[in-house]
XYZ file of C-alpha atoms in Angstrom:
185
model
C 109.068 128.427 94.175
C 108.308 125.926 91.406
C 105.632 123.399 91.460
C 106.562 120.003 91.505
C 105.105 119.597 87.809
C 107.333 122.593 86.737
C 110.648 121.432 88.442
C 113.545 120.912 85.913
C 114.227 117.167 84.860
C 117.843 117.062 87.183
C 115.366 117.481 90.050
C 113.351 114.621 88.807
C 113.579 111.665 91.227
C 114.036 108.065 89.830
C 110.838 106.643 91.273
C 108.004 107.233 93.853
C 107.632 104.351 96.286
C 104.384 103.284 97.971
C 104.212 100.764 100.994
C 101.316 98.568 101.311
C 100.618 96.238 104.284
C 98.725 93.442 102.549
C 99.141 91.603 99.299
C 95.346 92.251 98.555
C 96.213 95.920 98.583
C 99.225 95.500 96.725
C 97.324 93.593 93.890
C 94.944 96.246 93.831
C 97.154 99.065 93.382
C 98.606 97.285 90.899
C 95.537 96.662 89.053
C 94.535 100.652 89.372
C 97.882 101.434 88.041
C 97.706 99.116 84.960
C 94.293 100.259 84.285
C 95.443 104.120 84.602
C 97.998 103.627 81.814
C 101.270 102.990 83.961
C 103.638 100.866 82.408
C 107.100 101.347 84.272
C 105.906 100.044 87.805
C 106.941 97.062 89.789
C 106.129 95.327 92.744
C 108.331 94.137 95.591
C 106.949 91.429 97.862
C 108.335 89.211 100.530
C 106.943 86.034 99.060
C 104.994 85.468 95.349
C 101.616 86.816 95.653
C 99.251 84.802 93.215
C 97.653 86.828 90.559
C 99.944 89.791 90.836
C 101.248 89.395 87.062
C 97.893 89.570 85.752
C 97.389 92.550 88.002
C 100.439 94.126 86.626
C 99.619 93.391 83.140
C 102.765 91.229 82.593
C 102.911 89.273 79.300
C 103.925 85.638 79.264
C 107.683 84.767 79.890
C 109.836 84.069 77.001
C 111.910 81.473 78.891
C 109.816 78.396 77.712
C 110.516 79.594 74.355
C 114.487 79.996 75.195
C 114.385 76.281 77.022
C 112.874 74.755 73.964
C 115.058 76.276 71.298
C 118.254 75.460 73.580
C 116.820 71.954 74.278
C 116.137 71.339 70.268
C 119.667 72.697 69.291
C 121.553 70.248 71.989
C 119.258 67.607 70.798
C 119.966 67.782 67.410
C 123.485 68.595 67.509
C 124.298 65.791 69.925
C 122.471 63.435 67.363
C 124.066 64.952 64.407
C 127.453 64.849 65.834
C 126.922 61.253 66.434
C 125.745 60.337 63.242
C 128.487 62.357 61.633
C 131.315 60.782 63.895
C 129.987 57.151 63.764
C 128.636 56.949 60.149
C 130.799 59.528 57.923
C 134.075 60.380 59.623
C 135.191 57.192 61.135
C 132.890 54.336 59.921
C 133.500 51.032 61.356
C 131.490 47.743 60.426
C 130.879 46.033 63.886
C 129.089 43.041 63.716
C 127.320 43.810 60.796
C 125.302 46.950 62.528
C 124.411 49.557 59.726
C 126.106 52.735 60.096
C 123.277 54.871 61.016
C 122.074 52.934 64.209
C 120.233 55.709 65.664
C 118.932 53.537 68.621
C 122.494 53.671 70.168
C 122.393 57.672 69.664
C 119.369 58.100 72.007
C 121.198 58.497 75.134
C 123.622 61.009 74.083
C 121.080 63.002 72.160
C 118.713 62.999 75.465
C 121.764 64.452 77.668
C 122.722 66.817 75.129
C 118.950 68.041 75.171
C 118.862 68.468 79.060
C 121.953 69.935 79.308
C 121.372 72.673 76.632
C 117.929 73.112 77.720
C 119.290 74.035 81.483
C 121.686 76.110 80.138
C 119.750 77.949 77.806
C 116.990 78.320 80.576
C 119.646 79.686 83.024
C 121.325 82.044 80.581
C 117.867 83.246 79.176
C 116.662 83.942 82.798
C 119.938 85.941 83.505
C 119.491 87.848 80.315
C 116.017 88.759 80.608
C 116.416 89.730 83.956
C 119.291 91.992 83.201
C 121.313 90.471 85.775
C 123.638 90.697 87.412
C 122.272 93.983 88.435
C 124.426 95.181 91.627
C 122.477 98.023 92.276
C 119.071 99.557 91.746
C 118.057 102.906 92.926
C 114.703 101.568 94.526
C 116.603 99.502 97.045
C 117.296 102.881 98.936
C 113.840 103.273 99.716
C 113.393 103.759 103.582
C 110.970 100.260 103.724
C 112.667 98.536 101.233
C 114.715 96.341 103.625
C 111.005 95.056 105.087
C 110.215 93.945 101.628
C 112.023 90.495 102.860
C 109.733 90.682 105.818
C 106.148 91.737 106.030
C 105.868 94.928 103.569
C 104.653 95.239 99.985
C 105.989 98.164 97.699
C 105.003 99.412 94.419
C 107.685 101.709 92.901
C 106.669 103.598 89.742
C 109.749 105.097 87.833
C 109.661 108.595 86.872
C 110.480 107.724 83.164
C 106.843 106.505 82.833
C 104.925 108.605 80.199
C 102.046 108.788 82.758
C 104.310 110.049 85.905
C 103.489 113.319 87.297
C 105.269 113.666 90.665
C 102.400 115.234 92.489
C 99.575 113.359 90.925
C 101.281 110.069 91.005
C 102.088 110.277 94.790
C 98.414 111.623 95.612
C 97.428 108.230 93.207
C 99.663 105.911 95.474
C 98.183 107.627 98.532
C 94.618 107.371 97.372
C 95.144 103.650 96.669
C 96.148 103.013 100.357
C 99.682 103.189 100.310
C 100.899 104.026 104.071
C 104.094 105.867 103.115
C 104.980 107.299 99.782
C 108.564 108.360 99.320
C 110.685 109.631 96.516
C 113.744 107.704 95.571
C 116.826 109.569 93.829
C 118.400 108.131 91.077
């Protein structure tokens, strides 16, 4: 019989999942995994846990930059459209006002900025979160339904460079995981 490290790749699980009872235990486990050099792991919680992103070593989100870029493009686009249509394409001299009366462009420019920033944020979040994802193997874990109630899970993907079936399972158990299970791909 082969040891778990010598098992062929076809026998490899998708991930190992450890169940924790408290947010503090989850944060401690994530810090330890980060410090051990694991990169492809995720935490599943029933509510936001403050400090978890720092414990996991996550980088700052790119959503703010996407929102800024989309808002600037929308605002500049709305302003340029008004300037072109009212000053170049179809200029009309109304009551002696100049063709470039930018004060009248402010409401449309503001609305175009807000609209494009909101759409950019929505689409950027979908793209960065790889949505829609209708199925994920970790959802098959025995305790995953309890994540929406009172349990906290850590999943470590087998594609992580540090992943070794036995050692990773022992590490999770040593960090206080109440139940460690393999999840099939």
